[in-house]
Short mmCIF file of C-alpha atoms and ligand atoms in Angstrom, two decimals:
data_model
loop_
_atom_site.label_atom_id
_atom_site.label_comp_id
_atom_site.label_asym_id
_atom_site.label_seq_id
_atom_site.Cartn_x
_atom_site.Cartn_y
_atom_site.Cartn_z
CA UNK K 121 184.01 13.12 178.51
CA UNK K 122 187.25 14.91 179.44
CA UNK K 123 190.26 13.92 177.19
CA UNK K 124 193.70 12.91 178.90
CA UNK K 125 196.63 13.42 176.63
CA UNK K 126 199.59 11.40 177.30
CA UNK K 127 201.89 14.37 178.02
CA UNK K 128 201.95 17.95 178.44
CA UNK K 129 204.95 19.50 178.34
CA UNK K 130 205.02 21.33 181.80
CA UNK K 131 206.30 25.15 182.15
CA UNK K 132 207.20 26.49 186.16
CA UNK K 133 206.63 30.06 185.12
CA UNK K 134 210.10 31.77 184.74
CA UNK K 135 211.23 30.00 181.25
CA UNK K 136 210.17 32.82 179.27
CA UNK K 137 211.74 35.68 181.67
CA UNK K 138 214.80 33.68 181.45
CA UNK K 139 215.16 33.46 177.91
CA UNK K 140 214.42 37.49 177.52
CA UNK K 141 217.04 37.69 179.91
CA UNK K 142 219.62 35.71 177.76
CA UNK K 143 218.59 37.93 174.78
CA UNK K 144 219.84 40.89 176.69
CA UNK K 145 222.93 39.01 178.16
CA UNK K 146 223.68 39.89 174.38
CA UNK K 147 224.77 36.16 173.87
CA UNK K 148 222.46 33.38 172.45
CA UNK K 149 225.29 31.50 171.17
CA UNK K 150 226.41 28.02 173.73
CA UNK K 151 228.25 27.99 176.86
CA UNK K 152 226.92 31.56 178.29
CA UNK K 153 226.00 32.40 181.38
CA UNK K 154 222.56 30.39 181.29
CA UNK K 155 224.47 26.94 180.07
CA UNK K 156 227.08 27.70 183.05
CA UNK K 157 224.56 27.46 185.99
CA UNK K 158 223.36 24.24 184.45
CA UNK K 159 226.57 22.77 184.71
CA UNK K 160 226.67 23.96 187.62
CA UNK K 161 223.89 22.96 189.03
CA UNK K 162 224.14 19.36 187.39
CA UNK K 163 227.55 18.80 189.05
CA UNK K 164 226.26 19.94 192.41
CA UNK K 165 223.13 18.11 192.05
CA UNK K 166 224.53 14.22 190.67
CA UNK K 167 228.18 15.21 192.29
CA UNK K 168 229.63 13.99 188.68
CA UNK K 169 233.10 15.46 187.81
CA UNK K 170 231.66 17.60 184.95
CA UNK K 171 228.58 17.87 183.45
CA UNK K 172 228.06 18.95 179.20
CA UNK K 173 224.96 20.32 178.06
CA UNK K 174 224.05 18.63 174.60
CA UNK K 175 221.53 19.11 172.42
CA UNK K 176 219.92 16.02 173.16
CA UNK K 177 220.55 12.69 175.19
CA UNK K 178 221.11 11.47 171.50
CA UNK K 179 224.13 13.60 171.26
CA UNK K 180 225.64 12.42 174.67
CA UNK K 181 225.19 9.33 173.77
CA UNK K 182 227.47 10.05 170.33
CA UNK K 183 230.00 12.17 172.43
CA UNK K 184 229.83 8.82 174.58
CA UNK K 185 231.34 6.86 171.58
CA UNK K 186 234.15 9.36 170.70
CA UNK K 187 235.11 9.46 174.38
CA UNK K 188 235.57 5.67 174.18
CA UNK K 189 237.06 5.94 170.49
CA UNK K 190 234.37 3.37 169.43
CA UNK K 191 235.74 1.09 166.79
CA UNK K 192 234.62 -0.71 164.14
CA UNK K 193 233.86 -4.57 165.24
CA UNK K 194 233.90 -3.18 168.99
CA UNK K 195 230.96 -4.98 170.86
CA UNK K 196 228.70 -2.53 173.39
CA UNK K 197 226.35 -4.59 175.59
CA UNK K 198 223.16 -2.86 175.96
CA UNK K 199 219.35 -3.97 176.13
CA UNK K 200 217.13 -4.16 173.14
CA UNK K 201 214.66 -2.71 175.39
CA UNK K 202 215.90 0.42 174.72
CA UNK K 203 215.54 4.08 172.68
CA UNK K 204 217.45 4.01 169.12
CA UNK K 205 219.64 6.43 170.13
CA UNK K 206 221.15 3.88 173.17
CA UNK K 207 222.35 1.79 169.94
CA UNK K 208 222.42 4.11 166.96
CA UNK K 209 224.72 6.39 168.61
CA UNK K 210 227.24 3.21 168.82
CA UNK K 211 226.15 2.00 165.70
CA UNK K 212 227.67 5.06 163.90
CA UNK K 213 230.86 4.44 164.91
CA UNK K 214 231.13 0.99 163.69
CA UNK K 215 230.33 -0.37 166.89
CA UNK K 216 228.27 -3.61 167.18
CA UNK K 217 225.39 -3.33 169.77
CA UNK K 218 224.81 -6.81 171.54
CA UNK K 219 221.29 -7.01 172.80
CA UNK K 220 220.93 -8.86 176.05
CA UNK K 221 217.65 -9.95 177.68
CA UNK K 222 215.92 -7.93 180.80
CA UNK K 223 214.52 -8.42 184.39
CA UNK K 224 211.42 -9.22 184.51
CA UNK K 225 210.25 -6.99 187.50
CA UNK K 226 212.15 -4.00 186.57
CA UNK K 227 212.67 -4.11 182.96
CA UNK K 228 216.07 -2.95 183.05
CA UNK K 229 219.17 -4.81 181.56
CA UNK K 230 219.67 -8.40 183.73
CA UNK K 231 222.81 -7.86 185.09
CA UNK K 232 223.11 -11.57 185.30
CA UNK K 233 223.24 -11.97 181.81
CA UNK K 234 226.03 -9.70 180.56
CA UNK K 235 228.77 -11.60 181.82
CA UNK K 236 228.14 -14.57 179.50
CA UNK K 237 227.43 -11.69 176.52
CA UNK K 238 231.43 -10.54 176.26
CA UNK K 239 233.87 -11.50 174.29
CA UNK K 240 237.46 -10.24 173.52
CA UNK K 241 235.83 -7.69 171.02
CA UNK K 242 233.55 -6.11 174.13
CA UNK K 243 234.20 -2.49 174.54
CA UNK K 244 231.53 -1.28 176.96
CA UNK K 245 228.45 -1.64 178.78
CA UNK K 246 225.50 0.27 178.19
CA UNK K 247 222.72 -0.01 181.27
CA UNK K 248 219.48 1.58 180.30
CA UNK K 249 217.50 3.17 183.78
CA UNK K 250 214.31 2.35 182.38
CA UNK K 251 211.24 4.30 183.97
CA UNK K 252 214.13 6.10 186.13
CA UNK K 253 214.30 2.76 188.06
CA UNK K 254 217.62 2.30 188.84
CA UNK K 255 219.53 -0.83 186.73
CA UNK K 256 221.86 -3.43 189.07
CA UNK K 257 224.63 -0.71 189.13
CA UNK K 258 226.81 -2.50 191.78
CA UNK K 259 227.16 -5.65 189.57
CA UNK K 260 227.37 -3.70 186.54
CA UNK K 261 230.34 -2.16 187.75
CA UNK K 262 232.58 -5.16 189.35
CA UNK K 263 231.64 -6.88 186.35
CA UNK K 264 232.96 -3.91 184.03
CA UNK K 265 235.87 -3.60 186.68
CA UNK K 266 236.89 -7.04 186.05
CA UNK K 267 236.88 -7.46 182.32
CA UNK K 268 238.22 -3.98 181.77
CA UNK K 269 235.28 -2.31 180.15
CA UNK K 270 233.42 1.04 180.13
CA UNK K 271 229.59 2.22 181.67
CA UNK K 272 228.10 4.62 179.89
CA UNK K 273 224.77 5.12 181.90
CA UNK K 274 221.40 5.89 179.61
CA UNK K 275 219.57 7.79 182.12
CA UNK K 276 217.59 9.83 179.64
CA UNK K 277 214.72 8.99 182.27
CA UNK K 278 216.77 9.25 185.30
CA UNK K 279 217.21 12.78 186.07
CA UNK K 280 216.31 13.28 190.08
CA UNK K 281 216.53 9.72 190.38
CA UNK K 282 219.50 7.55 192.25
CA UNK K 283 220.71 4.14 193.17
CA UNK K 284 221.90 3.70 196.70
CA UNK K 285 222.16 7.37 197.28
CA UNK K 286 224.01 7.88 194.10
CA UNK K 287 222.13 9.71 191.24
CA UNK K 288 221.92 7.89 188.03
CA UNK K 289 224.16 8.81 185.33
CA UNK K 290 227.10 9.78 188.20
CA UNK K 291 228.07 5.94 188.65
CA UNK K 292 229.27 4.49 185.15
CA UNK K 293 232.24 5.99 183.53
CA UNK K 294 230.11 8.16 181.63
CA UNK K 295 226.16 9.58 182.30
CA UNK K 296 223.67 10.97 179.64
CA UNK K 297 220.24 12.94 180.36
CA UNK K 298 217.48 13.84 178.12
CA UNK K 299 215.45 16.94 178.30
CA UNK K 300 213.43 16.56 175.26
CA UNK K 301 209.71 17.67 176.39
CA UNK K 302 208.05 13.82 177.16
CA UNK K 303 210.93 13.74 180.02
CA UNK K 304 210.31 15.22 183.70
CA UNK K 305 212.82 18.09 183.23
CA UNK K 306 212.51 20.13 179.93
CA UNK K 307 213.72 21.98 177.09
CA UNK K 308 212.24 20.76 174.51
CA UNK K 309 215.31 19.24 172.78
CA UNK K 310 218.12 18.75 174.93
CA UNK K 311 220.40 16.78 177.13
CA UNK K 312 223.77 16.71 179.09
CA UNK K 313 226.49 14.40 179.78
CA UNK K 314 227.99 13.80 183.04
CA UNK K 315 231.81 12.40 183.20
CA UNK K 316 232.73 10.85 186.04
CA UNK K 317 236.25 9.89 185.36
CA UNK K 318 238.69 13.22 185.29
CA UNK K 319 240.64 11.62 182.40
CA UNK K 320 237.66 12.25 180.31
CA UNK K 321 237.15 16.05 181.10
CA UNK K 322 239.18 17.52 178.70
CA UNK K 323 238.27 15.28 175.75
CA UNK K 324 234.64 15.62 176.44
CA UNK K 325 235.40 19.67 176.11
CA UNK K 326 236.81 18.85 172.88
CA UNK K 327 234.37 16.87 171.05
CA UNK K 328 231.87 19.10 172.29
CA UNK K 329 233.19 22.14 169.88
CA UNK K 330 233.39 20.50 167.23
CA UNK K 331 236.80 19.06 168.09
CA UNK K 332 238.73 22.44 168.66
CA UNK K 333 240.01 23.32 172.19
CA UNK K 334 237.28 26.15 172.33
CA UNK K 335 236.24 26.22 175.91
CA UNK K 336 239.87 26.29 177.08
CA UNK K 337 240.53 29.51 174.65
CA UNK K 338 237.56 31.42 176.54
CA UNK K 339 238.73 30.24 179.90
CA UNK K 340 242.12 32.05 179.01
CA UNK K 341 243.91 28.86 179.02
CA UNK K 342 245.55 28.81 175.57
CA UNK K 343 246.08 32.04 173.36
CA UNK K 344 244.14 30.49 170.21
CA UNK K 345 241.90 27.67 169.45
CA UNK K 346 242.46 24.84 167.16
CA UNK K 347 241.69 21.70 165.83
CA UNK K 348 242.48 18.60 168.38
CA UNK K 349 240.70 15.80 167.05
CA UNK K 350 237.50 15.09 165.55
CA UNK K 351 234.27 16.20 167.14
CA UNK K 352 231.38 17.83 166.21
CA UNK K 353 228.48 20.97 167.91
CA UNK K 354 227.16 18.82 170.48
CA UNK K 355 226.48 22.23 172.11
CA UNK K 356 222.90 23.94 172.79
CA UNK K 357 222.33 27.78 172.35
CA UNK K 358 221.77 29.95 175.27
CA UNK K 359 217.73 30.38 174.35
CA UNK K 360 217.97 26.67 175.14
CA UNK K 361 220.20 26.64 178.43
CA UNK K 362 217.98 29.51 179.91
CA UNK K 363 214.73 27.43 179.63
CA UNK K 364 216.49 24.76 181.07
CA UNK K 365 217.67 26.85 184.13
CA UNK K 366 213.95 27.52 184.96
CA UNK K 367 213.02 23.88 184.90
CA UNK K 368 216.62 22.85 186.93
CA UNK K 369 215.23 25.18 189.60
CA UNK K 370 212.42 23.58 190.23
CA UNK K 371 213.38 19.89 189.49
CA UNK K 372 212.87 19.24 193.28
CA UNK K 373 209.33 20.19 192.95
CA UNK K 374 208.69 18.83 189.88
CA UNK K 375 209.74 15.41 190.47
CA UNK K 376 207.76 15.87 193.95
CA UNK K 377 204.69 16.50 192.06
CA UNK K 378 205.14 13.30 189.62
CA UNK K 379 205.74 10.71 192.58
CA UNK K 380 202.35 12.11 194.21
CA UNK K 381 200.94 11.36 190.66
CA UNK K 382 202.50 8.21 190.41
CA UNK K 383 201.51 7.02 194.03
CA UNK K 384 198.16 7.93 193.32
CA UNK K 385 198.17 5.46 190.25
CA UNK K 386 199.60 2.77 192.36
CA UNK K 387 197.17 2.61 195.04
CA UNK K 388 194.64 3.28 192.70
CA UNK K 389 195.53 0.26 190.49
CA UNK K 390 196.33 -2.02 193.55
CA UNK K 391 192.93 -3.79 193.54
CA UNK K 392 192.96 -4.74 189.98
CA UNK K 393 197.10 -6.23 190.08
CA UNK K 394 195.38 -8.13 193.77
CA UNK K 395 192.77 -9.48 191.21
CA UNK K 396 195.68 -11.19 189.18
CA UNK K 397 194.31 -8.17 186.22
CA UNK K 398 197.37 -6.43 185.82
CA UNK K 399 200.79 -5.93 186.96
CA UNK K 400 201.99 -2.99 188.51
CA UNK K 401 205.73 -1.30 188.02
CA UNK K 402 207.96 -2.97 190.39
CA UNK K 403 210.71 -0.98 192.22
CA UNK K 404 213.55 -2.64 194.29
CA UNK K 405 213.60 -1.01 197.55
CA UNK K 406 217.29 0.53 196.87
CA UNK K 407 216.09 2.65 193.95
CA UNK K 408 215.04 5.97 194.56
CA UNK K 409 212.57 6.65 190.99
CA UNK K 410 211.78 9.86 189.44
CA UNK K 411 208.21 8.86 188.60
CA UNK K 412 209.37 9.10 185.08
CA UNK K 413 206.41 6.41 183.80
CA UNK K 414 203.69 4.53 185.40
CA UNK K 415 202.89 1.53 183.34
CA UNK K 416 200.95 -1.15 183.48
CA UNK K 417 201.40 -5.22 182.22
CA UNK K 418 198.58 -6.83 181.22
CA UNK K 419 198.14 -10.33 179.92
CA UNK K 420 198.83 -10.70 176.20
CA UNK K 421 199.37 -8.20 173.02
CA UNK K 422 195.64 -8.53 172.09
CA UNK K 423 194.75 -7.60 175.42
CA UNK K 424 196.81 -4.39 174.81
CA UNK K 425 195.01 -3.75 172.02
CA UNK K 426 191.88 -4.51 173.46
CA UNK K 427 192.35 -1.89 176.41
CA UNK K 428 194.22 0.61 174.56
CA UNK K 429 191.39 0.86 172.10
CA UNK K 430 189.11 0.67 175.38
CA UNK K 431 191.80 3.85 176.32
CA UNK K 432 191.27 5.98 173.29
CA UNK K 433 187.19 5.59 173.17
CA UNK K 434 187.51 7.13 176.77
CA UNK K 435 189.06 9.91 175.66
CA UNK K 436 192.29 8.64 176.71
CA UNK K 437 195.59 8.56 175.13
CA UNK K 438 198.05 5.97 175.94
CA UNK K 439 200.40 4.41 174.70
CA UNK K 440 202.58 1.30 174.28
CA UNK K 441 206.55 1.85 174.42
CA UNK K 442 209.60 0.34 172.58
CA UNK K 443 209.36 -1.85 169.33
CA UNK K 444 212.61 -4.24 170.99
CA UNK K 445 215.44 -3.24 168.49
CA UNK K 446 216.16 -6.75 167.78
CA UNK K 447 212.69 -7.01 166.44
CA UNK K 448 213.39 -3.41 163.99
CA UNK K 449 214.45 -3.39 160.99
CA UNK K 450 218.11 -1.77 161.37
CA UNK K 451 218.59 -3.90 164.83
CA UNK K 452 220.36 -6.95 163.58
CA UNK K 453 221.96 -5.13 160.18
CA UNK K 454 223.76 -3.35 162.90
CA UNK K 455 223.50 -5.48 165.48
CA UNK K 456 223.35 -8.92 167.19
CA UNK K 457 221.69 -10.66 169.99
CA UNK K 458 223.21 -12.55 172.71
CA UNK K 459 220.50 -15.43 174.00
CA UNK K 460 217.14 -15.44 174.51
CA UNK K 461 215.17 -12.11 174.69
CA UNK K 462 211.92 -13.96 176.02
CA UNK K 463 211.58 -11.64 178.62
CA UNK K 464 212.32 -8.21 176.09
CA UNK K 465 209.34 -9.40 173.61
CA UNK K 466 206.97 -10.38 176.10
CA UNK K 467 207.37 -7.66 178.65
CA UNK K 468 207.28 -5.34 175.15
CA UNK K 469 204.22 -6.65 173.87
CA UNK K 470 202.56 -6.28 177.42
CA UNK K 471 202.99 -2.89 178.39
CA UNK K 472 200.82 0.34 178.48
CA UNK K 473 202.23 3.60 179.74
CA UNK K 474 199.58 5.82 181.00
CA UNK K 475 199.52 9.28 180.75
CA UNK K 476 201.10 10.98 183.93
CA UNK K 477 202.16 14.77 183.71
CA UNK K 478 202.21 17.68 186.18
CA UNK K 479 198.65 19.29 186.45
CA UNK K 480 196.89 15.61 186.01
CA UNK K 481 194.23 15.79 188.90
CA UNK K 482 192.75 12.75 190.79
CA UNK K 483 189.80 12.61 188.64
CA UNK K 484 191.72 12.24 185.53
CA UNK K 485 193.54 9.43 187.04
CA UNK K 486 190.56 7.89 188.08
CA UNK K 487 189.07 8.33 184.88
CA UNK K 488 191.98 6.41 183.04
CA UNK K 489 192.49 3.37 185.67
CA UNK K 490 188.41 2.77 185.44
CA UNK K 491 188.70 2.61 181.99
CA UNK K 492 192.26 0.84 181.42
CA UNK K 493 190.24 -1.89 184.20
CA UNK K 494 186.57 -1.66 184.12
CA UNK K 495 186.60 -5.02 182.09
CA UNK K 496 189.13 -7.37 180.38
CA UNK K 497 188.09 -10.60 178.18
CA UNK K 498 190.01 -13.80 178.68
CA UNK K 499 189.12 -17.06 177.64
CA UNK K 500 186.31 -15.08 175.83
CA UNK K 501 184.83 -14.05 178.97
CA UNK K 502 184.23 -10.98 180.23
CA UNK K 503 185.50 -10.12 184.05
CA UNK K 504 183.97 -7.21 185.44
CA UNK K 505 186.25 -5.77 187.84
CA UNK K 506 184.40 -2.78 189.68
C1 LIG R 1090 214.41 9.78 175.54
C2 LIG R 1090 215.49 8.75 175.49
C3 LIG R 1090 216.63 8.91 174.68
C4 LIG R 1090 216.79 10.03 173.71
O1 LIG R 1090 216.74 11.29 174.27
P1 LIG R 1090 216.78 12.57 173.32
O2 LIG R 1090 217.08 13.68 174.27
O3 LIG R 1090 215.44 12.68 172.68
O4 LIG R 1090 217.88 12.36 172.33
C5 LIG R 1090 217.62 7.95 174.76
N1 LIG R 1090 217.52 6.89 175.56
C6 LIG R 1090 216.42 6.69 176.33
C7 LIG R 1090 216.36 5.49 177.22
C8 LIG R 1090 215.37 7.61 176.31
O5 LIG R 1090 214.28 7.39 177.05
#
């Protein structure tokens, strides 16, 4: 029995070239000649105003609250279907995440929710592309428009994806990408931010090293650098930047690749969601995805169990996803809800991810849908479904 990990962290070939090549650039410290393409290739890409590498989609997300100057008491609205770092990164600032309930087919924030979540304390808006599935980003934004407040885009996931044409993270105010190594487009550790408002640029700059005007120094802009306001070194070495450059290169293909994989899942998995044993991931016709995830929702949390043990004695390693931050145990010490999350804890307590990474072949797909649907018990009966 062949075993299926969940991920594998997937290398195009020239990462390693590129990185000996950054050693002999002579610089390894942030903002060479490596982290410049990826800017550059970001703001081409997503057509944001500027784009930041980070060290992570966690620290975007933190620049993301200095840009806003985050307050103490300031309310963010923001799914508890979510990472930590979409609330944590608020959190530290003082803010106040308010957790609002999701769609059911998509599982990304329900737009038609938020408006009843804000109050005179509400700061910003924090949609969460989940699966690289765009979220409602039309509403989002004439609702933001209208009560004054800021998008800050998590699209950790959404890197190649877009809404309408648009790619995700380029709509909102402010974007943030991960590139940590279970995401389509690596480095290990890493992420970017994308600002979309001009008014932004030169703060974001600032923040970035650690609150000096740094990057203006080095572009010959000022004849010495000094402290501005606070910040911190959101910034990623060079070693970092070049391995990125290799995987930026090839995002095209990459994401390519991963929709063939994903495709493959979804007609494979059609019979059993026809059979009422499963549902399949649901994506609204205006959303271009990434293939990011494929999961799967099945009936209750002890069917989960049931099939995820079923999973691992195949050799298979899936996995649920989010503990609903609500439900954790910082969530509401930091946090508070705004109505019912019905949909959050049962969509949460429902869902397997399956493994999906480049190199996967047909067989090992087949070998993980026969075994995620070869037989379910309800009512204490066993259905045999091929
Ligand atoms: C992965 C992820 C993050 C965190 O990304 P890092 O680069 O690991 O900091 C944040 N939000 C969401 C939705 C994510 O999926």
């Amino acid at each position: 029995m062949k075993k299926i990990p969940f991920n594998q962290p997937h290398m195009g070939g020239k990462e390693l070239f590129y990185i000996a090549q950054a050693h002999i650039n002579g610089k390894l410290a942030g903002d060479g000649p490596y982290t410049k393409r990826c800017h550059t290739w970001l703001e081409t890409t997503t057509r944001c105003d500027k784009a930041l590498l980070t060290h992570s989609c966690t620290a975007a997300l933190e620049m993301a609250a200095l840009l806003l100057d985050i307050q103490p008491g300031d309310e963010i609205i923001m799914p508890s279907y979510t990472f930590v770092s979409t609330a944590n990164a608020f959190a530290l600032r003082g803010g106040i995440p308010v957790f609002v309930d999701i769609r059911e087919d998509t599982l990304n924030l329900d737009e038609r929710l938020i408006e009843a979540a804000i109050t005179p304390r509400t700061r910003a808006i924090v949609p969460v592309h989940y699966a690289g599935v765009a979220c409602e980003m039309d509403t989002i934004m004439e609702i933001a428009q209208r009560h004054n407040l800021k998008v800050v885009e998590d699209a950790a996931q959404g890197v190649m994806a877009t809404y309408k044409g648009r790619a995700l993270g380029s709509i909102g105010d402010l974007g943030t990408y991960s590139f940590h190594e279970t995401k389509n487009v690596i480095s290990g550790e890493g992420g970017a931010l994308l600002v979309n408002r001009p008014e932004y640029a030169e703060a974001a700059e600032i923040i970035r090293e650690k609150g000096t005007n740094r990057s203006q120094f080095y572009r010959g802009q000022v004849d010495k650098y000094t402290w501005q306001s606070i910040g911190s070194s959101f910034l990623p070495g060079e070693l970092i930047a070049a391995f990125l450059w290799a995987q930026l290169e090839e995002a095209e293909q990459i994401t390519k690749t991963r929709l063939e994989n994903w495709s493959r899942y979804h007609a494979m998995l059609e019979p059993f969601e026809a059979k009422g044993m499963l549902r399949r991931p649901i994506v609204p016709e205006h959303c271009q995805h990434n293939a990011h995830m494929y999961y799967v929702l099945v009936e209750s949390l002890n069917e989960r169990q049931r099939i995820l043990e079923r999973l691992r004695q195949n050799g298979i390693d899936a996995v649920f996803h989010y503990v609903p931050l609500h439900s954790s145990p910082a969530g509401l010490r930091y946090g508070r809800t705004h109505g019912s999350l019905a949909v959050t804890e049962s969509q949460a307590n429902r869902l397997i991810r399956l493994p999906l990474w480049l190199g996967m072949t047909e067989a090992d797909q087949q070998q993980v849908t026969r075994a995620c649907a070869a037989f379910q018990i309800r009512e204490g009966n066993f259905v045999e479904a091929v």
